[in-house]
Amino acid sequence: MASNRDVRDMLGLPVGEVAPPLASKKSKKGGQTKRIQGVAREVAALYGERPPPVAVYEEKKAYRAKRQSTGPAKKWIRQPFTNPARADGLVLKHWRRKPTAAPPLQDGDDAAMQDSEPTDTLENCADYVKYNITVDMPDFTDEEYDAHLRSDDWSREETDYLFGIVKDYSYRWAVVWDRYEWQALKRRERELAQATKQENGEDEANALATMPFAPPRDKERSLEEMKARFYDISAKLMKLRIPEVQMDADQYGLYETLSKFDPVMERNRKMLATALMNRNMDEVKEEEFLLTELQRINMAAVRLDAERDELRARLDAPQANTSTAAGLQSFTSSTALQALFQQLFQQDRSKKRSSGGSNAPGRLSLSANDMINTPSASNSANRRTSMALPAAAPSQTPIKTLSPHQEHRFNVSTHDRLTSGVTFGSDKLLKMRQAKSNVQTQKIASALQELGVPEIIPIPTSKVADVFEQLVAKVGRLLDVRKVKEKEMGECRVLARMKAARDGTAPATSGGVKQEGESSTDADRKEGGGDNDTPMGDSNEDQDDDAEGEDDTGAQNTPANADRDNDDDDDDDDAEGEDDTGAQNSPTGDVDAEGEDESAAQTSRATSLGHGHKRSASELSEGSAPSEKRARK
Amino acid sequence: MNIPNSSTAPAAGEYAGDEVSAIVLDPGYSTTRAGFAGEDVPKSVCPSFYGQSDNDSYLFGENAIHSPVGNLNIKNYWGADGIVEDWDAATKLWEYSITSRLTGAKAGDPTKNGLNDPPANGESMDVEMEGVENNEKPMEDSPLLMTEPGWNSAKAREKYIEMAMEDWGVPAFFLQKTGVLAAFASGKASGIIIDVGASHTSVTPVLDGMVLRKGVQKSPLAGNFVSQQIRQTFKTATPEIPLTPHYLVKSKTQVDAGAPANAIYKTFPVEPSASFRANEEERVLTEFKESVVEVWPGPGRFNNGTNEEIAKNAPGRPFEMPDGWNNIFGSERFRVAEGLFDASAALTSEANARPKDEWTIPRLVQAAVSHVDADQRPLLLANIVVTGGSTLLHKFNDRLNFEINAIYPSTRNKLIAPGSVVERKYAAWIGGSILASLGSFHQLWISKKEYEEHGASIVEKRCR
């Protein structure tokens, strides 16, 4: 038989180092054999090396545990016990499982003897001692009392009584106050003393003579008085024990609260609390009503703010480029990718066109030529084409560069990207008229009608379409502005009326304001009507209107124009400074002015501002209408 | 894994319970409840009325007091002020309520336990008894928890402990107020307990398991008052409604509603006493209260505006007397209970004066709350525990809720009224059962040793 050593010798391994591999083997084995209880081996294998984060137990029996029928019924005994929390050693009995005798292999007689034995032992049941708690109380010696704690109002006896009762009721002040019977106690004592005196035969006069000497102050103590006395003593004692400078934060906080207790304030607070509780139904209902009203107003304010923010954002925002905004997400489908390819293709081509047909393929060249002209095939293809075509001509169709004038004349346009198929220009125009909501669409339609733009524009060239698009965008903005303006007007009117009502001069001024507002709007309307008439005639007539000098500069200028016009109207307006300096485009400037207007609710200003809006609106429409006309021309 | 069943021991500290087979005794005007702590209903419920015949021996229990024997006077040990008056009878009756059902075997020889003593004891008998005295004490094994009304006098409290320690020989004793226990039964340590019993209505503010003594209110407008109102309604009705208790009727035949009864009555060689008849009539009235009487649920009082008209148009409720007389009761059934809430609506006669306004339940609550520190009032009003048999009157809670909300509209008032009849009637007993079975209660018992050291006055110091 070859021993381990022989084998090692044969294999040429060093002798002696036997232990380490053995140990590792052992530990490995141990790791493998450690199984998780109650889990199938296959499932346990899924856990890997680490045990699962949550202990898994197999619920062997989902129903009631089976009655354990092993052996006879377990015996219960009434075990006498004492509670260590009691000083008197009261023995009570509770039911306990009878402790099983350790060796069960004794014969019958022994077992019987042991049965009777454990009942005699007295159990010390300390399970509930933890509930036997007493409160911490400040304590003082007689010297301390004499030196620091004397009070004119409180005798030493009563102070002791107070401390006793506070301890008894564990600082439950409401109960302390309820059970505080010092006066009754004193009275009883006095009566008792009186009775004994009379029994002893002391004369009445003597008894009376002692009375005024020490008249016990009989009065009902209020809860605040008791608290004040107790806290006062506690604070003083605390200061005596720990000087103020040595207190840590908690202790000092406690000291502060103790020493700063103000019984008068506390009493007043309680009176207020009582008054609050004793309100009648009407008052409570009123409060409820006011609270709901407040909530409503708050919610409305939030909504209004949100609306305004949205409007501002819309007026500020640049033209959204949907394709870039959507980012890569828009290229998920194959059709979208196809479209992207088309787009890049077009771009590439146009770039090439503009660069004058430099044939060098770019880094991302998608031109059809490049794709076909793979390096291997290019030579032969070129050869073939060169044979077929005059040598001078390039491989692609020649690009004729046109001057802008010519482009305009021949109505040639270049596009970055063209959608497939044929569309009518009028369709494009029709689409612009559509707004998101039906009402808005109708409003736009009526505005356009007012401007005299026919429903079907006869020659919808691309230029016309561009101008029309601008026009529609402006109409949309104007409608938004009008909405805001109406809202502001309404608010102003309400505020004015409220102010008037508060001043007491109600009817006269408010009526006046209202009239003013109406008259101004009337004027606007009239003006608008006049403006509406003019576009039907010659566009030059527009210049006759007020502040229309720069009108012919075209649609691009109109916002600024309107802005300036607004300035002219509202000279007295302090918010205009901003408009002048900051706001280049009128819509934001206008809205900003409104925002400030909110805070200062002055009716006159509001109306004038409203007027301004109207004016600017009419100006805008005027400004855009002629330009559109010009374009049509 | 370890689903407890009847053979497994409850986990230690599972409900902080550690039962020492204490007995809970909850005496009331109508019934006296007794049972072992830790159980959910009192095992022994016996009437607080007892019979006393001419030869001065007491008769206890349902069977004894309802048998129409001549010369049997039905009495009650409670005084008019809601404090035990007849201590001798009370002690015997309480002992009976415990020993008859709970500790029966320990009661000792009936010839010697004092219940059946012949009127004149021979001296030799006394000597004999001294030897067996220790065995006679009926409750040596069980600590006793007793309940008392919130307004109990100090003297009466001392009497309780004396009786328990001296007469019954209990190893430990404790006294707790019904209000606190009723709150415990609803799982509350603080609250206002409105207890409408048979003889008294009480309102007890409780804070952290302690009665606020200044706030305890009581009034005699309770179940018996409603009975008296019903009697008066019967008397003033035209024609007068006869109130015949069961024991008088031998057989009855059906009659139309409102028609006079057609029944054969019993005759007795010795006519039962008037008090017996009154007690039997009370049973009929209890049935009437249970099945007919309704509290006007609000809004508004019954007298206000058109409420009476509405009540009149509501469908009535039929009731049949033991002798066959029957009728439908309309708006009267609201009126008899209205006095609990509105003193001006109570029916009066020369014998029964108009109740005081401050006796009505809403006024009691108001008075109780006003005697509590202002900071605690909202807490108490959020825990209004309703208990007592008379609160089982139909729609009682609706009305109470309405009245309290009318007084305190600005606080969150919540009525806590156990749904089950047993819990409502025996709330104080159930609370006592919970309290006495707690392990942490062991240290509160007044032991016999302590009693012997300090005397009866210890009850004032310990049970507060």
Short mmCIF file of C-alpha atoms in Angstrom, two decimals, chain A residues 152-534:
data_model
loop_
_atom_site.label_atom_id
_atom_site.label_comp_id
_atom_site.label_asym_id
_atom_site.label_seq_id
_atom_site.Cartn_x
_atom_site.Cartn_y
_atom_site.Cartn_z
CA ASP A 152 -45.19 85.95 51.10
CA ASP A 153 -47.98 84.16 49.44
CA TRP A 154 -47.07 80.59 50.21
CA SER A 155 -46.43 79.13 53.61
CA ARG A 156 -43.91 76.37 54.07
CA GLU A 157 -46.63 73.86 54.83
CA GLU A 158 -48.58 74.67 51.74
CA THR A 159 -45.45 74.46 49.62
CA ASP A 160 -44.75 71.02 50.99
CA TYR A 161 -48.34 70.06 50.32
CA LEU A 162 -48.01 71.28 46.75
CA PHE A 163 -44.83 69.29 46.21
CA GLY A 164 -46.43 66.22 47.65
CA ILE A 165 -49.45 66.44 45.44
CA VAL A 166 -47.41 67.14 42.34
CA LYS A 167 -45.41 64.02 43.07
CA ASP A 168 -48.54 62.01 43.71
CA TYR A 169 -50.06 62.94 40.40
CA SER A 170 -46.81 62.90 38.42
CA TYR A 171 -46.96 66.49 37.17
CA ARG A 172 -50.42 66.08 35.70
CA TRP A 173 -51.29 69.67 36.39
CA ALA A 174 -54.92 69.40 35.44
CA VAL A 175 -55.33 66.63 38.01
CA VAL A 176 -53.20 68.46 40.56
CA TRP A 177 -55.41 71.47 40.27
CA ASP A 178 -58.49 69.28 40.52
CA ARG A 179 -57.32 67.53 43.67
CA TYR A 180 -55.70 70.51 45.38
CA GLU A 181 -57.58 70.80 48.67
CA TRP A 182 -55.28 72.78 50.90
CA GLN A 183 -58.02 75.19 51.90
CA ALA A 184 -60.46 72.45 52.77
CA LEU A 185 -57.75 70.67 54.70
CA LYS A 186 -56.90 73.79 56.69
CA ARG A 187 -60.51 74.54 57.38
CA ARG A 188 -61.07 71.04 58.64
CA GLU A 189 -58.03 71.30 60.87
CA ARG A 190 -59.15 74.60 62.26
CA GLU A 191 -62.59 73.28 62.98
CA LEU A 192 -61.04 70.33 64.69
CA ALA A 193 -58.78 72.57 66.73
CA GLN A 194 -61.72 74.77 67.60
CA ALA A 195 -63.68 71.78 68.75
CA THR A 196 -60.86 70.46 70.92
CA LYS A 197 -60.30 73.88 72.39
CA GLN A 198 -63.89 74.21 73.32
CA GLU A 199 -63.77 70.78 74.77
CA ASN A 200 -60.78 71.76 76.81
CA GLY A 201 -62.78 74.62 78.20
CA GLU A 202 -60.74 77.46 76.78
CA ASP A 203 -62.86 80.51 76.52
CA GLU A 204 -64.06 81.89 73.25
CA ALA A 205 -62.22 85.16 73.59
CA ASN A 206 -58.90 83.46 73.80
CA ALA A 207 -59.57 81.45 70.74
CA LEU A 208 -60.59 84.55 68.88
CA ALA A 209 -57.52 86.38 70.01
CA THR A 210 -55.29 83.83 68.41
CA MET A 211 -57.19 84.09 65.17
CA PRO A 212 -55.94 87.37 63.75
CA PHE A 213 -52.42 86.54 64.73
CA ALA A 214 -52.06 83.87 62.16
CA PRO A 215 -54.81 84.20 59.62
CA PRO A 216 -54.34 81.40 57.14
CA ARG A 217 -54.71 82.76 53.70
CA ASP A 218 -57.75 81.00 52.49
CA LYS A 219 -58.14 81.38 48.82
CA GLU A 220 -58.58 79.15 45.88
CA ARG A 221 -55.29 78.61 44.16
CA SER A 222 -55.43 78.80 40.43
CA LEU A 223 -53.46 76.39 38.32
CA GLU A 224 -51.19 79.20 37.21
CA GLU A 225 -50.36 80.18 40.77
CA MET A 226 -49.38 76.62 41.58
CA LYS A 227 -47.32 76.30 38.46
CA ALA A 228 -45.64 79.62 39.09
CA ARG A 229 -44.68 78.64 42.62
CA PHE A 230 -43.46 75.22 41.61
CA TYR A 231 -41.47 76.43 38.63
CA ASP A 232 -40.03 79.27 40.62
CA ILE A 233 -38.74 76.93 43.28
CA SER A 234 -37.47 74.48 40.67
CA ALA A 235 -35.60 77.20 38.84
CA LYS A 236 -34.03 78.55 42.00
CA LEU A 237 -32.97 75.13 43.12
CA MET A 238 -31.56 74.37 39.74
CA LYS A 239 -29.51 77.52 39.85
CA LEU A 240 -28.29 76.65 43.31
CA ARG A 241 -27.20 73.20 42.26
CA ILE A 242 -25.65 74.14 38.96
CA PRO A 243 -24.49 77.72 38.43
CA GLU A 244 -25.83 79.25 35.27
CA VAL A 245 -22.49 79.30 33.50
CA GLN A 246 -21.99 75.60 33.93
CA MET A 247 -25.31 74.52 32.54
CA ASP A 248 -25.28 72.76 29.22
CA ALA A 249 -27.71 73.67 26.49
CA ASP A 250 -30.51 71.39 27.63
CA GLN A 251 -30.25 72.41 31.22
CA TYR A 252 -30.14 76.05 30.34
CA GLY A 253 -33.16 75.67 28.10
CA LEU A 254 -35.03 74.05 30.96
CA TYR A 255 -33.87 76.77 33.31
CA GLU A 256 -35.05 79.42 30.90
CA THR A 257 -38.50 77.93 30.55
CA LEU A 258 -38.81 77.49 34.28
CA SER A 259 -37.72 80.99 35.18
CA LYS A 260 -39.66 82.66 32.41
CA PHE A 261 -43.03 81.24 33.30
CA ASP A 262 -45.51 84.09 33.37
CA PRO A 263 -48.73 83.24 35.18
CA VAL A 264 -50.54 86.31 33.91
CA MET A 265 -49.80 85.56 30.34
CA GLU A 266 -50.73 81.96 30.87
CA ARG A 267 -54.03 82.97 32.38
CA ASN A 268 -54.77 85.27 29.49
CA ARG A 269 -53.92 82.54 27.05
CA LYS A 270 -56.33 80.22 28.77
CA MET A 271 -59.05 82.82 28.71
CA LEU A 272 -58.53 83.23 25.00
CA ALA A 273 -58.62 79.47 24.52
CA THR A 274 -61.86 79.30 26.45
CA ALA A 275 -63.33 82.11 24.41
CA LEU A 276 -62.32 80.32 21.25
CA MET A 277 -64.04 77.19 22.44
CA ASN A 278 -67.19 78.97 23.50
CA ARG A 279 -67.88 80.60 20.20
CA ASN A 280 -71.38 80.10 18.95
CA MET A 281 -72.42 78.35 15.81
CA ASP A 282 -72.63 81.48 13.66
CA GLU A 283 -69.10 82.53 14.45
CA VAL A 284 -67.79 79.09 13.70
CA LYS A 285 -69.66 79.01 10.42
CA GLU A 286 -68.34 82.40 9.50
CA GLU A 287 -64.81 81.28 10.17
CA GLU A 288 -65.31 78.21 8.06
CA PHE A 289 -66.76 80.30 5.26
CA LEU A 290 -63.87 82.73 5.37
CA LEU A 291 -61.35 79.93 5.34
CA THR A 292 -62.91 78.31 2.31
CA GLU A 293 -63.07 81.67 0.62
CA LEU A 294 -59.40 82.24 1.31
CA GLN A 295 -58.57 78.89 -0.11
CA ARG A 296 -60.58 79.64 -3.20
CA ILE A 297 -58.84 82.95 -3.71
CA ASN A 298 -55.45 81.39 -3.26
CA MET A 299 -56.23 78.72 -5.79
CA ALA A 300 -57.52 81.28 -8.27
CA ALA A 301 -54.38 83.35 -7.79
CA VAL A 302 -52.20 80.36 -8.47
CA ARG A 303 -54.14 79.54 -11.58
CA LEU A 304 -53.94 83.11 -12.79
CA ASP A 305 -50.21 83.20 -12.23
CA ALA A 306 -49.79 79.98 -14.13
CA GLU A 307 -51.81 81.33 -17.02
CA ARG A 308 -49.76 84.45 -17.14
CA ASP A 309 -46.52 82.57 -17.01
CA GLU A 310 -47.64 80.40 -19.81
CA LEU A 311 -48.62 83.40 -21.88
CA ARG A 312 -45.32 85.08 -21.25
CA ALA A 313 -43.47 81.96 -22.16
CA ARG A 314 -45.41 81.74 -25.36
CA LEU A 315 -44.71 85.33 -26.27
CA ASP A 316 -41.04 84.99 -25.43
CA ALA A 317 -40.31 81.64 -26.91
CA PRO A 318 -38.51 81.38 -30.25
CA GLN A 319 -40.14 79.51 -33.09
CA ALA A 320 -40.06 75.97 -31.97
CA ASN A 321 -38.26 73.65 -34.28
CA THR A 322 -40.11 70.47 -33.73
CA SER A 323 -37.67 68.19 -35.43
CA THR A 324 -34.67 69.34 -33.42
CA ALA A 325 -36.59 69.70 -30.22
CA ALA A 326 -37.72 66.15 -30.40
CA GLY A 327 -34.11 65.07 -30.73
CA LEU A 328 -33.22 61.52 -31.40
CA GLN A 329 -36.53 60.31 -30.15
CA SER A 330 -38.18 61.32 -33.39
CA PHE A 331 -36.02 58.93 -35.38
CA THR A 332 -37.24 55.74 -33.89
CA SER A 333 -39.39 54.51 -36.72
CA SER A 334 -38.15 53.47 -40.12
CA THR A 335 -40.17 56.14 -41.90
CA ALA A 336 -38.65 58.80 -39.69
CA LEU A 337 -35.22 57.48 -40.49
CA GLN A 338 -36.09 57.54 -44.13
CA ALA A 339 -37.14 61.14 -43.76
CA LEU A 340 -33.90 61.95 -42.00
CA PHE A 341 -31.96 60.37 -44.77
CA GLN A 342 -33.88 62.42 -47.28
CA GLN A 343 -33.21 65.56 -45.35
CA LEU A 344 -29.51 64.97 -45.07
CA PHE A 345 -29.42 64.07 -48.68
CA GLN A 346 -31.04 67.34 -49.61
CA GLN A 347 -28.74 69.29 -47.39
CA ASP A 348 -25.76 67.65 -48.88
CA ARG A 349 -26.94 68.38 -52.33
CA SER A 350 -27.72 71.98 -51.64
CA LYS A 351 -24.35 72.39 -49.99
CA LYS A 352 -22.68 70.97 -53.01
CA ARG A 353 -24.70 73.22 -55.19
CA SER A 354 -23.70 76.25 -53.23
CA SER A 355 -20.04 75.28 -53.14
CA GLY A 356 -20.06 75.05 -56.86
CA GLY A 357 -19.84 71.32 -57.34
CA SER A 358 -16.59 70.51 -55.66
CA ASN A 359 -16.51 66.82 -56.11
CA ALA A 360 -14.53 65.91 -53.07
CA PRO A 361 -16.70 63.70 -50.92
CA GLY A 362 -17.27 65.10 -47.46
CA ARG A 363 -17.04 63.16 -44.36
CA LEU A 364 -20.69 62.43 -44.40
CA SER A 365 -21.47 62.37 -48.03
CA LEU A 366 -24.69 60.76 -48.93
CA SER A 367 -24.97 61.93 -52.47
CA ALA A 368 -26.20 59.37 -54.91
CA ASN A 369 -23.09 59.77 -56.97
CA ASP A 370 -20.83 58.93 -54.13
CA MET A 371 -22.82 55.96 -53.27
CA ILE A 372 -22.71 54.64 -56.76
CA ASN A 373 -19.14 55.64 -57.39
CA THR A 374 -17.44 53.22 -55.16
CA PRO A 375 -13.72 53.42 -55.66
CA SER A 376 -13.51 50.24 -57.69
CA ALA A 377 -16.32 51.21 -60.02
CA SER A 378 -15.60 54.88 -60.32
CA ASN A 379 -12.95 54.69 -62.93
CA SER A 380 -14.85 52.64 -65.39
CA ALA A 381 -18.00 54.63 -64.82
CA ASN A 382 -16.18 57.83 -65.35
CA ARG A 383 -14.71 56.49 -68.41
CA ARG A 384 -18.04 55.55 -69.72
CA THR A 385 -19.59 58.86 -68.93
CA SER A 386 -16.62 60.64 -70.30
CA MET A 387 -17.10 58.87 -73.53
CA ALA A 388 -20.73 59.70 -73.66
CA LEU A 389 -20.55 63.27 -72.55
CA PRO A 390 -18.38 66.13 -73.65
CA ALA A 391 -15.26 66.07 -71.61
CA ALA A 392 -15.66 69.58 -70.36
CA ALA A 393 -19.01 68.97 -68.82
CA PRO A 394 -18.99 67.77 -65.26
CA SER A 395 -20.78 64.64 -64.34
CA GLN A 396 -23.74 66.47 -62.85
CA THR A 397 -26.20 68.90 -64.37
CA PRO A 398 -24.72 72.35 -64.45
CA ILE A 399 -25.96 74.71 -61.80
CA LYS A 400 -27.05 78.00 -63.04
CA THR A 401 -26.53 80.63 -60.42
CA LEU A 402 -29.20 83.26 -60.45
CA SER A 403 -28.99 86.70 -58.98
CA PRO A 404 -31.51 87.51 -56.27
CA HIS A 405 -33.36 89.70 -58.67
CA GLN A 406 -33.66 86.91 -61.13
CA GLU A 407 -34.66 84.49 -58.50
CA HIS A 408 -37.40 86.83 -57.56
CA ARG A 409 -38.45 87.31 -61.05
CA PHE A 410 -38.65 83.66 -61.96
CA ASN A 411 -40.04 82.78 -58.66
CA VAL A 412 -37.28 80.33 -57.92
CA SER A 413 -36.90 79.23 -54.41
CA THR A 414 -34.51 76.94 -52.66
CA HIS A 415 -35.64 74.66 -49.94
CA ASP A 416 -33.80 72.85 -47.28
CA ARG A 417 -36.24 70.10 -47.39
CA LEU A 418 -39.24 69.30 -49.47
CA THR A 419 -42.02 67.03 -48.53
CA SER A 420 -42.92 64.45 -51.07
CA GLY A 421 -45.93 64.89 -53.24
CA VAL A 422 -47.66 67.95 -54.51
CA THR A 423 -49.35 70.49 -52.27
CA PHE A 424 -51.32 73.55 -53.07
CA GLY A 425 -50.20 76.83 -51.67
CA SER A 426 -53.75 77.60 -50.70
CA ASP A 427 -53.83 74.50 -48.53
CA LYS A 428 -50.90 75.86 -46.59
CA LEU A 429 -52.68 79.13 -46.10
CA LEU A 430 -55.82 77.40 -44.98
CA LYS A 431 -53.92 75.43 -42.42
CA MET A 432 -52.60 78.60 -40.89
CA ARG A 433 -56.09 79.79 -40.19
CA GLN A 434 -56.77 76.85 -37.98
CA ALA A 435 -56.07 77.36 -34.31
CA LYS A 436 -56.18 74.74 -31.59
CA SER A 437 -59.57 75.64 -30.29
CA ASN A 438 -62.64 76.26 -32.33
CA VAL A 439 -63.29 79.58 -30.65
CA GLN A 440 -59.80 80.78 -31.39
CA THR A 441 -60.20 79.77 -35.01
CA GLN A 442 -63.37 81.76 -35.26
CA LYS A 443 -61.71 84.73 -33.64
CA ILE A 444 -58.83 84.59 -36.07
CA ALA A 445 -61.24 84.31 -38.94
CA SER A 446 -63.21 87.34 -37.79
CA ALA A 447 -60.02 89.33 -37.29
CA LEU A 448 -58.86 88.49 -40.77
CA GLN A 449 -62.24 89.37 -42.13
CA GLU A 450 -62.03 92.66 -40.37
CA LEU A 451 -58.73 93.28 -42.08
CA GLY A 452 -60.29 92.47 -45.40
CA VAL A 453 -58.27 89.37 -46.11
CA PRO A 454 -60.42 87.13 -48.28
CA GLU A 455 -60.93 83.56 -47.32
CA ILE A 456 -59.25 82.28 -50.41
CA ILE A 457 -56.24 84.25 -51.44
CA PRO A 458 -56.06 84.32 -55.22
CA ILE A 459 -52.39 83.77 -55.91
CA PRO A 460 -50.82 82.07 -52.91
CA THR A 461 -47.20 82.48 -53.79
CA SER A 462 -44.62 81.52 -51.21
CA LYS A 463 -44.02 85.15 -50.40
CA VAL A 464 -47.68 85.69 -49.78
CA ALA A 465 -47.70 82.63 -47.62
CA ASP A 466 -44.81 83.96 -45.59
CA VAL A 467 -46.43 87.25 -45.00
CA PHE A 468 -49.73 85.62 -44.23
CA GLU A 469 -48.05 83.41 -41.71
CA GLN A 470 -46.59 86.41 -39.95
CA LEU A 471 -49.95 88.09 -40.02
CA VAL A 472 -51.68 85.13 -38.48
CA ALA A 473 -49.05 84.87 -35.77
CA LYS A 474 -49.61 88.48 -34.89
CA VAL A 475 -53.35 88.06 -34.83
CA GLY A 476 -52.87 85.20 -32.43
CA ARG A 477 -50.72 87.28 -30.14
CA LEU A 478 -53.17 90.12 -30.27
CA LEU A 479 -55.98 87.85 -29.27
CA ASP A 480 -53.97 86.70 -26.30
CA VAL A 481 -53.22 90.24 -25.34
CA ARG A 482 -56.86 91.17 -25.61
CA LYS A 483 -57.82 88.34 -23.33
CA VAL A 484 -55.37 89.46 -20.69
CA LYS A 485 -56.46 93.02 -21.06
CA GLU A 486 -60.09 92.15 -20.51
CA LYS A 487 -59.18 90.22 -17.41
CA GLU A 488 -57.15 93.12 -16.06
CA MET A 489 -59.93 95.56 -16.81
CA GLY A 490 -62.37 93.44 -14.92
CA GLU A 491 -60.08 93.25 -11.93
CA CYS A 492 -59.47 96.95 -11.97
CA ARG A 493 -63.14 97.67 -12.10
CA VAL A 494 -63.80 95.39 -9.15
CA LEU A 495 -60.98 96.97 -7.16
CA ALA A 496 -62.18 100.45 -8.02
CA ARG A 497 -65.63 99.63 -6.88
CA MET A 498 -64.30 98.09 -3.68
CA LYS A 499 -62.18 101.17 -3.07
CA ALA A 500 -65.08 103.42 -3.77
CA ALA A 501 -67.25 101.46 -1.43
CA ARG A 502 -64.61 101.71 1.24
CA ASP A 503 -64.23 105.44 0.77
CA GLY A 504 -67.94 105.86 1.03
CA THR A 505 -68.11 107.94 -2.11
CA ALA A 506 -69.32 104.90 -3.86
CA PRO A 507 -71.65 105.61 -6.67
CA ALA A 508 -70.32 108.78 -8.20
CA THR A 509 -66.70 107.85 -8.78
CA SER A 510 -67.25 104.30 -9.77
CA GLY A 511 -69.83 105.36 -12.27
CA GLY A 512 -67.39 107.89 -13.59
CA VAL A 513 -64.66 105.38 -13.90
CA LYS A 514 -66.89 103.01 -15.63
CA GLN A 515 -67.99 105.64 -18.04
CA GLU A 516 -64.48 106.58 -18.72
CA GLY A 517 -63.57 103.02 -19.44
CA GLU A 518 -66.49 102.64 -21.71
CA SER A 519 -65.86 105.84 -23.52
CA SER A 520 -62.28 104.92 -24.08
CA THR A 521 -63.21 101.55 -25.40
CA ASP A 522 -65.76 103.20 -27.58
CA ALA A 523 -63.14 105.45 -28.95
CA ASP A 524 -61.00 102.46 -29.61
CA ARG A 525 -63.72 100.78 -31.40
CA LYS A 526 -64.39 103.79 -33.48
CA GLU A 527 -60.77 104.08 -34.29
CA GLY A 528 -60.58 100.44 -35.10
CA GLY A 529 -63.54 100.82 -37.36
CA GLY A 530 -61.83 103.65 -39.14
CA ASP A 531 -58.77 101.58 -39.54
CA ASN A 532 -60.74 98.73 -40.82
CA ASP A 533 -62.12 100.87 -43.52
CA THR A 534 -58.86 102.12 -44.77
#
